[in-house]
Coordinates of C-alpha atoms in Angstrom, one line a residue:
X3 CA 43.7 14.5 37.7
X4 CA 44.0 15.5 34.6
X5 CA 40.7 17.8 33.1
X6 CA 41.0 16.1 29.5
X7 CA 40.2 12.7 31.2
X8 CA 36.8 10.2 31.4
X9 CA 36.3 9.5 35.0
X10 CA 34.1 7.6 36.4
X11 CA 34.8 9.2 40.1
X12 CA 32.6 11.9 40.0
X13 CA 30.7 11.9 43.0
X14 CA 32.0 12.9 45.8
X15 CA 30.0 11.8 48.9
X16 CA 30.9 10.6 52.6
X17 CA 34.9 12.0 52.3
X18 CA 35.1 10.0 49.0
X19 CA 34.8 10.0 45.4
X20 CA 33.0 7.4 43.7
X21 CA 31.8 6.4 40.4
X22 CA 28.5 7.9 39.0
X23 CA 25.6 5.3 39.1
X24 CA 23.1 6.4 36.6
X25 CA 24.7 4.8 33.4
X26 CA 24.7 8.3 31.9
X27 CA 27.9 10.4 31.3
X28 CA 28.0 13.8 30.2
X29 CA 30.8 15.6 28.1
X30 CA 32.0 19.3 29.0
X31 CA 33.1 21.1 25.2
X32 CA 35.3 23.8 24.8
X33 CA 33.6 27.0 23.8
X34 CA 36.5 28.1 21.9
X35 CA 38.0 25.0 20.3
X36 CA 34.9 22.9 20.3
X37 CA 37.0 19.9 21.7
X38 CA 36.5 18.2 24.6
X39 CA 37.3 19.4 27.7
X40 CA 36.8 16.2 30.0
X41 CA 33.5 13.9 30.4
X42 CA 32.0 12.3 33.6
X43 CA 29.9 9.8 34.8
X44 CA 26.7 11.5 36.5
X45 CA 25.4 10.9 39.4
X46 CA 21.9 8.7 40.2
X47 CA 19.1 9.8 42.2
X48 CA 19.5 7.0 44.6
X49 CA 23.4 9.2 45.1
X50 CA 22.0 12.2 45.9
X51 CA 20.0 10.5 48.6
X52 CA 23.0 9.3 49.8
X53 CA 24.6 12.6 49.8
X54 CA 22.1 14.6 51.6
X55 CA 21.9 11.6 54.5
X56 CA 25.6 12.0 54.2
X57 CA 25.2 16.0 54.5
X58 CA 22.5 15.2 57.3
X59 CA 24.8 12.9 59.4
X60 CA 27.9 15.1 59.4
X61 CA 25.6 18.1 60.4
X62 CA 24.3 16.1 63.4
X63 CA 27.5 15.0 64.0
X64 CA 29.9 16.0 66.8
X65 CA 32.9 16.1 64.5
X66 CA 31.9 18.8 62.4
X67 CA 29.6 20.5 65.4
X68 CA 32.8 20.5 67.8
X69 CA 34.2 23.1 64.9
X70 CA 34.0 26.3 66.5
X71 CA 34.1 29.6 64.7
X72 CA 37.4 30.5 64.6
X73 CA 37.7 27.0 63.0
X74 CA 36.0 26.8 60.5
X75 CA 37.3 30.1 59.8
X76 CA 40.6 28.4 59.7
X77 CA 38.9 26.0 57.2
X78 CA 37.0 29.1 55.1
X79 CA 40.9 30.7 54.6
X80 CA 42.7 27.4 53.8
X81 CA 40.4 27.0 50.7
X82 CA 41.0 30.4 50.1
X83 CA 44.5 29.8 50.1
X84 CA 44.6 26.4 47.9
X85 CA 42.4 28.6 45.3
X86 CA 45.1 31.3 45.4
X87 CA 47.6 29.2 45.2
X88 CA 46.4 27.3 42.2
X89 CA 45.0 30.7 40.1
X90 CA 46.9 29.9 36.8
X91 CA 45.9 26.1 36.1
X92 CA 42.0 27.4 37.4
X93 CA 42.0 30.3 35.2
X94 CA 42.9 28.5 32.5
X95 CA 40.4 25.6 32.8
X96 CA 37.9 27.7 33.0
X97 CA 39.0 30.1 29.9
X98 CA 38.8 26.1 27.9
X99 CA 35.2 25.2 30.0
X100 CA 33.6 28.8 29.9
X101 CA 35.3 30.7 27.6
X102 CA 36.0 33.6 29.7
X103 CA 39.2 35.1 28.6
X104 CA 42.5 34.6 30.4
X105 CA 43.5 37.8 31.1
X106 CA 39.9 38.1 33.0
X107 CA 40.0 35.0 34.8
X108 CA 42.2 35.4 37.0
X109 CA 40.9 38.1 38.7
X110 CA 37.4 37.2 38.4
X111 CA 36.8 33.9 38.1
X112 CA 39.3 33.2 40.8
X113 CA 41.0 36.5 42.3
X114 CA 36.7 36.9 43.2
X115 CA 36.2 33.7 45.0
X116 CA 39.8 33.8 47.2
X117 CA 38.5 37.7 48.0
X118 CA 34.9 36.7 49.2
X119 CA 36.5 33.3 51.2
X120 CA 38.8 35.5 52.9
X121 CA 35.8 38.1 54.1
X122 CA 33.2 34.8 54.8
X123 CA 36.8 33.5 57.3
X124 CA 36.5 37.2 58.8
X125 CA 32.5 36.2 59.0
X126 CA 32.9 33.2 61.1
X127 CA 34.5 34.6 63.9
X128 CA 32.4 37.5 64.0
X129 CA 29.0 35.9 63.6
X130 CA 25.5 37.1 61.3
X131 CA 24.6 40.7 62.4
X132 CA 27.7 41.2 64.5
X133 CA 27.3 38.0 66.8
X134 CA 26.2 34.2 67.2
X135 CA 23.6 35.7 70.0
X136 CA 22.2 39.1 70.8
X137 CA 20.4 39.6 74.0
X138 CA 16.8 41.7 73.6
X139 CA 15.6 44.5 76.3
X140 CA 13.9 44.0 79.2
X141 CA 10.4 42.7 78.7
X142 CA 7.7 43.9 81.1
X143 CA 4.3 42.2 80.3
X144 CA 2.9 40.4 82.2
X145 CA 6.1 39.8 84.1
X146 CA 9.3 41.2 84.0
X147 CA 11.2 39.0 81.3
X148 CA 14.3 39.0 79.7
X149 CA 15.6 37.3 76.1
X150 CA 18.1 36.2 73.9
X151 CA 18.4 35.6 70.4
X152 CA 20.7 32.7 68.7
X153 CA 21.5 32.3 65.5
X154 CA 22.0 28.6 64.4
X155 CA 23.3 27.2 61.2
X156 CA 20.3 26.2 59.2
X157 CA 21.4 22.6 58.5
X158 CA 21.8 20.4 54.9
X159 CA 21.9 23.5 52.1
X160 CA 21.9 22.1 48.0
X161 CA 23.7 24.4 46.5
X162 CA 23.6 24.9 43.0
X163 CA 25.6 27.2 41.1
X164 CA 25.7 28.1 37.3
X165 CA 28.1 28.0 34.2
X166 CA 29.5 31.2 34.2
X167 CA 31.3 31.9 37.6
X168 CA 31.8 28.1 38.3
X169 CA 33.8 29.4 41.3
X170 CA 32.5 32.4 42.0
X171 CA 29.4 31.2 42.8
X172 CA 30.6 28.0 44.2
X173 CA 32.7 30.2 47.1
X174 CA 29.5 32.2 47.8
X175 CA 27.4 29.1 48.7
X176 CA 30.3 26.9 50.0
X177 CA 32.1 29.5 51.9
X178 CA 28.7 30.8 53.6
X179 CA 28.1 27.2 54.5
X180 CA 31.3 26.4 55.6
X181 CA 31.5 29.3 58.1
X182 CA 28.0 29.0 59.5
X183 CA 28.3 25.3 60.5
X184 CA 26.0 24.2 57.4
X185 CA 26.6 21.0 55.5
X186 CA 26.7 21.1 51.6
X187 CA 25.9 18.9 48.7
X188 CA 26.5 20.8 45.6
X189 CA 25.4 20.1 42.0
X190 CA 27.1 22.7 39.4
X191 CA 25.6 23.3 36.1
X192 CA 26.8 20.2 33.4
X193 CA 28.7 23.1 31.5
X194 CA 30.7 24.1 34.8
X195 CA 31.6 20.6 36.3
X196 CA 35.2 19.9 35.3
X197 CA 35.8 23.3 36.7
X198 CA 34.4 22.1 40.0
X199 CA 35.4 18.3 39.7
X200 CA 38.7 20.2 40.5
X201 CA 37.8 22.3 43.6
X202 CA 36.6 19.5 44.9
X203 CA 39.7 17.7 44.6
X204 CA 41.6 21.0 46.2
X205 CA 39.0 20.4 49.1
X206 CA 39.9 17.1 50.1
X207 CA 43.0 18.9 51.6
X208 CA 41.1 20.2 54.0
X209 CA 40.8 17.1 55.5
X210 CA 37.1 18.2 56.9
X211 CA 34.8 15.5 58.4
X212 CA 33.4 13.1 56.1
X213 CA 30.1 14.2 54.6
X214 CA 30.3 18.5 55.8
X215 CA 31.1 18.9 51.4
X216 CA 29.5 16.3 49.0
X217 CA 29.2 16.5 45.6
X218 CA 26.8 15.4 42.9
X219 CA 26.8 15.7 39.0
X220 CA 23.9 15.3 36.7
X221 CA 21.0 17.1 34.9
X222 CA 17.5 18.0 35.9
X223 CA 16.4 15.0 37.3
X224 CA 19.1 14.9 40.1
X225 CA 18.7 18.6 40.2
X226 CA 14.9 17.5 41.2
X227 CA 16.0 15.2 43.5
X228 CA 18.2 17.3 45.6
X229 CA 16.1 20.6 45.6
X230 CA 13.0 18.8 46.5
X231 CA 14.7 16.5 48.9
X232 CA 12.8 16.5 52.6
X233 CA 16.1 16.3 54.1
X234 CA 17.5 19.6 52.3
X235 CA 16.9 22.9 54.8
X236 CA 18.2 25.7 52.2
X237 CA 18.3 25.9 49.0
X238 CA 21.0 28.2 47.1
X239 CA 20.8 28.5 43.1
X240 CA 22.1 30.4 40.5
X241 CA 20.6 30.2 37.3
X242 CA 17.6 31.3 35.0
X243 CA 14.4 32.6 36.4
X244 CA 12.2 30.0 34.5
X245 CA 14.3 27.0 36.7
X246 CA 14.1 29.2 39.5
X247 CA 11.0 29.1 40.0
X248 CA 11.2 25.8 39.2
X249 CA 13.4 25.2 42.2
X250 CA 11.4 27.6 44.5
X251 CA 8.6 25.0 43.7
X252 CA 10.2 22.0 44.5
X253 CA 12.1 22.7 47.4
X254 CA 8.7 24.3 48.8
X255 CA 7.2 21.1 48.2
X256 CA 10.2 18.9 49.2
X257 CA 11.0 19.7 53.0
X258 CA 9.1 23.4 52.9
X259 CA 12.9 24.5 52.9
X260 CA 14.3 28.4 52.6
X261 CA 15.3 29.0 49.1
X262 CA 18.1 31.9 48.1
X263 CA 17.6 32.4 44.2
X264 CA 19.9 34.8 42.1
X265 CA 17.9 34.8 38.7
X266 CA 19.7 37.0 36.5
X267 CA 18.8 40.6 35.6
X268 CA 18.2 42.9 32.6
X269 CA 20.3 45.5 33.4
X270 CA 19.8 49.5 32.5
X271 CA 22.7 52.2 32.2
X272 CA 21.6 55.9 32.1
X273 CA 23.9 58.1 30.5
X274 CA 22.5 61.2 31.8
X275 CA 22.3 64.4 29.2
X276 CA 25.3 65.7 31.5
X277 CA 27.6 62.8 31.3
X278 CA 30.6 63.2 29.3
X279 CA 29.9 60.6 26.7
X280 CA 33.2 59.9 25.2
X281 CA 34.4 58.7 28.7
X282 CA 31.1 56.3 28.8
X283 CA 31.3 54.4 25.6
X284 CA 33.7 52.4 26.5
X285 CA 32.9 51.4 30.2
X286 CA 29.2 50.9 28.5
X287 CA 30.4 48.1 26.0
X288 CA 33.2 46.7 28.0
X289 CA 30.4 45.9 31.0
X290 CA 27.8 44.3 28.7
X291 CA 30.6 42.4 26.7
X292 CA 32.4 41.2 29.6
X293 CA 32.6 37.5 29.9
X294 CA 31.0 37.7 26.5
X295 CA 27.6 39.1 27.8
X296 CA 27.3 36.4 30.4
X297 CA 26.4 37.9 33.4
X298 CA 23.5 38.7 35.3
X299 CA 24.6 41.8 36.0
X300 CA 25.3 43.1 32.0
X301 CA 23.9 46.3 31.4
X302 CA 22.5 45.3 28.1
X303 CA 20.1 48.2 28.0
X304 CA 21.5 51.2 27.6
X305 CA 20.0 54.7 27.6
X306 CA 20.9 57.8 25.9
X307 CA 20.1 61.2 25.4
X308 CA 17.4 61.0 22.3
X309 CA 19.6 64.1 20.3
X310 CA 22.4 62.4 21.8
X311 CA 21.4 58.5 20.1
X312 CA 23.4 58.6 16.6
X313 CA 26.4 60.0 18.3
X314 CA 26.9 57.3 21.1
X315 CA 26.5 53.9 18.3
X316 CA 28.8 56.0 15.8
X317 CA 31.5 56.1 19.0
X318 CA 30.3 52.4 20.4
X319 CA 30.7 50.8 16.6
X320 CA 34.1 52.6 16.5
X321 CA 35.1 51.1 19.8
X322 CA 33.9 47.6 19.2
X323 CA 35.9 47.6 16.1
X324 CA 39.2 47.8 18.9
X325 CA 38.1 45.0 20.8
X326 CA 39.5 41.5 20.8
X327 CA 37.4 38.7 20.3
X328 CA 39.0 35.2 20.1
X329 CA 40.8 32.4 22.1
X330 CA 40.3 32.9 26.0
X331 CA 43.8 31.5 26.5
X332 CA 45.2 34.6 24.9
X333 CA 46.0 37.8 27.2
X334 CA 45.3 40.5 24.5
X335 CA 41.7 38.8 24.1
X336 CA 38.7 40.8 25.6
X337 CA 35.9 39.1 24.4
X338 CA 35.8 35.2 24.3
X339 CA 32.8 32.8 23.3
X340 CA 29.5 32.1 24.0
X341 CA 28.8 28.8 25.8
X342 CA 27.8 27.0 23.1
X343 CA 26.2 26.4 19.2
X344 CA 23.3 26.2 20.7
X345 CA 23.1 29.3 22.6
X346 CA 24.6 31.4 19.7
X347 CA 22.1 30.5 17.0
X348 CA 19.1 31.2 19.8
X349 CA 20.7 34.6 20.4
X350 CA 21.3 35.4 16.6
X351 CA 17.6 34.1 16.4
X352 CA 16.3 36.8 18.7
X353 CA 18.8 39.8 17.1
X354 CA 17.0 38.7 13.5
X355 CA 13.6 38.5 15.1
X356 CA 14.1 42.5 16.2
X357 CA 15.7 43.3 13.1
X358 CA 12.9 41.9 11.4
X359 CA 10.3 43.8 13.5
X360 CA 12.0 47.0 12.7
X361 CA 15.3 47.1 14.7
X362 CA 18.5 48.4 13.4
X363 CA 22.2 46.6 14.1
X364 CA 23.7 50.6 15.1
X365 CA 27.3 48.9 16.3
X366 CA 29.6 45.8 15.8
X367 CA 26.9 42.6 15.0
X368 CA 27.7 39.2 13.2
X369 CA 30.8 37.2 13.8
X370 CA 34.5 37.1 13.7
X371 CA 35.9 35.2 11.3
X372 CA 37.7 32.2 13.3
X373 CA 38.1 28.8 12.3
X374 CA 36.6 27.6 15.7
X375 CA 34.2 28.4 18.2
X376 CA 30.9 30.1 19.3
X377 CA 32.0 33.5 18.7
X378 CA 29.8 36.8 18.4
X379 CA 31.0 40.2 18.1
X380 CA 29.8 42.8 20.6
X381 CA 26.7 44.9 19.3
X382 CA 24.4 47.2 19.6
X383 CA 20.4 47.4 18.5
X384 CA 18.4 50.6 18.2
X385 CA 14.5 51.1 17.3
X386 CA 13.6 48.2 19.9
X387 CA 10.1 48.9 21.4
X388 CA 10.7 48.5 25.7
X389 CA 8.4 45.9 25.2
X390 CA 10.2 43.9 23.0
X391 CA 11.5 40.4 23.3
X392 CA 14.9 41.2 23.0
X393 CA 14.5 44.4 25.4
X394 CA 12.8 42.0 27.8
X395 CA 14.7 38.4 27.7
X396 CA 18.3 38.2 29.7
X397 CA 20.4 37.1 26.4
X398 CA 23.5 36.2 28.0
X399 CA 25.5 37.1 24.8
X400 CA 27.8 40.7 24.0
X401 CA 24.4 42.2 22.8
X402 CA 22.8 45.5 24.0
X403 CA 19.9 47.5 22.9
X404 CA 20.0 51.5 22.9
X405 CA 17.2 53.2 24.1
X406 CA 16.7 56.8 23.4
X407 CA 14.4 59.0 26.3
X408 CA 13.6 62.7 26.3
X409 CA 14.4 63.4 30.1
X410 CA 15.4 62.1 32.8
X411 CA 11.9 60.9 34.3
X412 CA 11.2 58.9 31.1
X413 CA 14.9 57.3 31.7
X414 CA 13.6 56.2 35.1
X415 CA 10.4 54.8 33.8
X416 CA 12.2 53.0 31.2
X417 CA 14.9 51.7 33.0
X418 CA 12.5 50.1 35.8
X419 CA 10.2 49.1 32.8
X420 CA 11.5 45.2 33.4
X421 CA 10.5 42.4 35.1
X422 CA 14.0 42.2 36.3
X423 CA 15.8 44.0 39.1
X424 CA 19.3 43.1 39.7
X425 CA 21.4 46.2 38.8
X426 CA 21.6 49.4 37.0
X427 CA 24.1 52.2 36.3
X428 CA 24.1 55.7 36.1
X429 CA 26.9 58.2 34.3
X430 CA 27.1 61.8 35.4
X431 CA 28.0 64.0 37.8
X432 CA 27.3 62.3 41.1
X433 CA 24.9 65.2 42.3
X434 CA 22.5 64.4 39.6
X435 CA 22.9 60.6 39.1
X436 CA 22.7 60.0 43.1
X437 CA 18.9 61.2 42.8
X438 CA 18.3 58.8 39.8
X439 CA 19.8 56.5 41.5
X440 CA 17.7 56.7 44.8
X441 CA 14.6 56.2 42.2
X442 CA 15.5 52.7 40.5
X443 CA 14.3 49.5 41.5
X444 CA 17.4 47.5 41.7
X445 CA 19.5 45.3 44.1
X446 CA 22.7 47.4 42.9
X447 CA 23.1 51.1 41.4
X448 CA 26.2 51.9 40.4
X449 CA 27.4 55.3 39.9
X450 CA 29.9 55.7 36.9
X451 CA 30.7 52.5 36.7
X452 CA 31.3 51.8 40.8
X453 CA 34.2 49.7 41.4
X454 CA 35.1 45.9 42.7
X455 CA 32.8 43.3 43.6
X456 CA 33.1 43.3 47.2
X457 CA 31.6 40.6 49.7
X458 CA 30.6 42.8 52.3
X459 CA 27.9 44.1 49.9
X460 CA 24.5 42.3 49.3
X461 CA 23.7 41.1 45.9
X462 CA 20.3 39.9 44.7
X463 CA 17.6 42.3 43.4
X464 CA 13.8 41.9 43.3
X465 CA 11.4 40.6 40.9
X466 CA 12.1 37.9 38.8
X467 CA 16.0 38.7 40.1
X468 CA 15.1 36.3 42.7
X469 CA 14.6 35.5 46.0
X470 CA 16.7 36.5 48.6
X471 CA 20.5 38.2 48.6
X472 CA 23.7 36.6 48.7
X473 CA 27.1 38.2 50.5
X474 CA 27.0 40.9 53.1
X475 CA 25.4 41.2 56.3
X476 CA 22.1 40.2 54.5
X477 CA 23.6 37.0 52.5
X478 CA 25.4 35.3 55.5
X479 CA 22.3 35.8 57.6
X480 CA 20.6 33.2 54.6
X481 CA 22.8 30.5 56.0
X482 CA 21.6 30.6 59.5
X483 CA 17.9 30.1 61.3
X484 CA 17.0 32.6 64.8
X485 CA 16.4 31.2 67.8
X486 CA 14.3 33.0 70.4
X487 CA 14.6 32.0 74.2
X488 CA 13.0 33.9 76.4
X489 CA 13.1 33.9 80.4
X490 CA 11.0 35.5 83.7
X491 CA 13.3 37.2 85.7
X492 CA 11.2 35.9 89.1
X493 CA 11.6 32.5 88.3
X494 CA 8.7 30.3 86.7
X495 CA 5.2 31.9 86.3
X496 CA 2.1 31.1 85.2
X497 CA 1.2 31.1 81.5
X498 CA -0.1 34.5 80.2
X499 CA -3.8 34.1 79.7
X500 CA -4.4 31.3 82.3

């Protein structure tokens, strides 16, 4: 199917796609060009009941329960495999639906996703903590006892990933679910959906028992529906902290079910007084610019040396000045656009409302001049309070603030001075920055820079960061509930305290 089309299929519930119910259809728009990209008929609430009664069926089923581990590891790698296999037409719908550059998008929007299948495959046949059960030392009161632990897939998960990584964050909910024995019915953010309309279509090939992956589109009221449904058993969402809670809310009040919530992050990098600086300036704008600033992970607050402050923006403005910002579907472009008008005019309004309160544009600002799209040039601020709006909010947008410190203790206590706690960086010598980065309160440190995304590492971070981690040891354990069973070695004794 073709991503330019209006389809009425767009639920996909049971093993099949049908047409949305609620009389409402919903448009995705290029970032770049500002044309249409495809529109779909959305989902009604009475679907996503039948989805999750779908989800619950097929987990109760024997069809999908007679899949052992190695598989629905088989299952895991074979959407791994369609992914890889379809990298170029992906990437490229996603460069038109997101923006994010082509050159980019192939590795991570989609090199990402085939890279964390492959590891959740390698997942199923090994089990959560090393093993589907772990037997407990001998137990000696009153009676000599012995006991074993299980873990058990936790049941129906609603899965709900956002715009940015339409994949990415897809494959971390899916691919968990798929190789724990979980059934799934996913709702992807409105301005992600043709991108996962199509996955959904590679996943028919998996030929998987009806109702194990169902899909619904809509807006918050089927988002409501579904993460406040009694029949939903985990929750998985990607998205803003204000929703999150949100979520957290409803599912609590829904079914009392687990929740796993990724919430975003305002994220500090510490140039340390002994980093070589010209080697961080461009690492430092590249990482808050990339996928034009959206990411949770963007190290939008950066932090310099105070006598060190003028020199870093002259070098940043310099270096932004290099940097390509324009159409996605070009290779050479490093910088594409913001989601939509909508978002750019909200971020423009909160870079003139710091400007206005005494905050200085030190590097790059404004817009490029293209015919089309929601464009903004990578910049810098400087003479933002830590308190400030702008040095508190997760902008989503190529926009950093500069924040000079005095030593390294007040570059500690300004980097932790957020209500956020994904990630952080530290430049210098890894003697120094190792200590500083023992001391921040983060899911993630990075020292100069780190290096790839990799699965076998949790991600999450506390505060309003969220709720839980996702990938790793940690993140596949979310998927999964612990069973204790317990025995007396003599055979059947009288209850303790009787």
């Amino acid at each position: 199917m073709s991503g330019l089309d209006t389809r009425s299929k767009s639920t996909y519930i049971d093993g099949a796609w049908r047409d949305g119910e609620s009389g409402e259809t919903y448009t995705s728009w290029s970032p770049s060009t500002e044309q249409a990209v495809g529109t779909a008929q959305l989902s009604s609430p009475e679907q996503v009941d039948a989805a999750v009664a779908s989800a619950r069926t097929a987990f109760e089923g024997e069809a999908w329960r007679s899949y052992g581990p190695k598989d629905r590891a088989r299952v895991v790698t074979r959407l791994a495999d369609l992914l890889e296999k379809n990298t170029e037409p992906l990437a490229r719908l996603i460069a038109d639906e997101v923006g994010t550059p082509i050159a980019a998008a192939r590795g991570m929007q989609v090199g990402g996703p085939v890279e964390a299948l492959r590891w959740y495959a390698e997942m199923a046949e090994r089990g959560p903590r090393g093993g589907y059960s772990h037997a407990l030392p001998l137990y000696d009161k009153p009676v000599l006892s012995t006991s074993l632990l299980r873990y058990e897939p936790a049941g129906v998960l609603a899965a709900l990933p956002a715009y940015n990584y339409p994949i990415n964050l897809l494959a971390w909910k899916l691919g968990g679910a798929l190789a724990s024995g979980c059934t799934t019915v996913v709702l992807p953010s409105p301005q992600g959906m043709q991108t996962t309309l199509r996955v959904f279509e590679l996943l028919e090939e998996l030929d998987l028992p009806p109702g194990v992956v169902n899909l619904v589109v809509g807006g918050p009221d089927v988002g409501r529906r579904l993460t406040g449904h009694p029949d939903v058993n985990l929750v998985s969402f990607t998205g803003s902290d204000a929703v999150g809670g949100q979520v957290m809310s409803q599912s609590a009040l829904g079914s009392l079910s687990k929740a796993v919530l990724e919430l975003g992050g305002k994220s500090p990098n510490i140039i340390l007084p002994s980093a070589d600086l010209d080697s961080t300036v461009g690492p430092s704008i590249l990482r808050f610019a990339r996928n034009a600033g959206q990411g949770c992970a963007a190290w939008s607050r950066v932090l310099v040396p105070q006598d060190r402050l003028d020199e870093f923006c002259e070098k940043a403005d310099a270096f932004i000045r290099t940097i390509a910002v324009g159409d996605p579907q070009e290779d050479a472009t490093v910088v594409g656009p913001v989601i939509s008008a909508d978002h750019r005019a909200k971020v423009e309004g909160m870079v003139s409302g710091a400007v206005a309160a005494g905050a200085t544009v030190a590097a790059g600002g404004g817009r490029p001049d293209l015919p089309a799209g929601h464009y903004l040039n990578p910049a810098i601020l400087t003479g933002v309070d830590v308190d400030a709006p702008i040095a508190q909010t997760e902008l989503f947008a190529p926009i950093a603030i500069a924040l000079p410190y005095s030593d390294v203790d007040e570059a500690v206590r300004l980097a932790n001075a957020t209500s956020y706690g994904l990630a952080a960086n530290v430049f210098g010598p890894l003697d120094e920055a190792m200590p500083v980065a023992e001391r921040l309160r983060s899911g993630t440190v990075t020292i100069n820079g780190g290096a790839g995304m990799r699965p076998d590492a949790p991600w999450g971070g506390p505060g309003r960061s969220g709720v839980g981690r996702e990938l790793g040891e940690d993140g596949f354990a979310e998927f999964f509930e612990v069973k204790h069973i317990q025995w007396p070695l003599a055979g059947v004794t009288r209850p303790p305290g009787t």
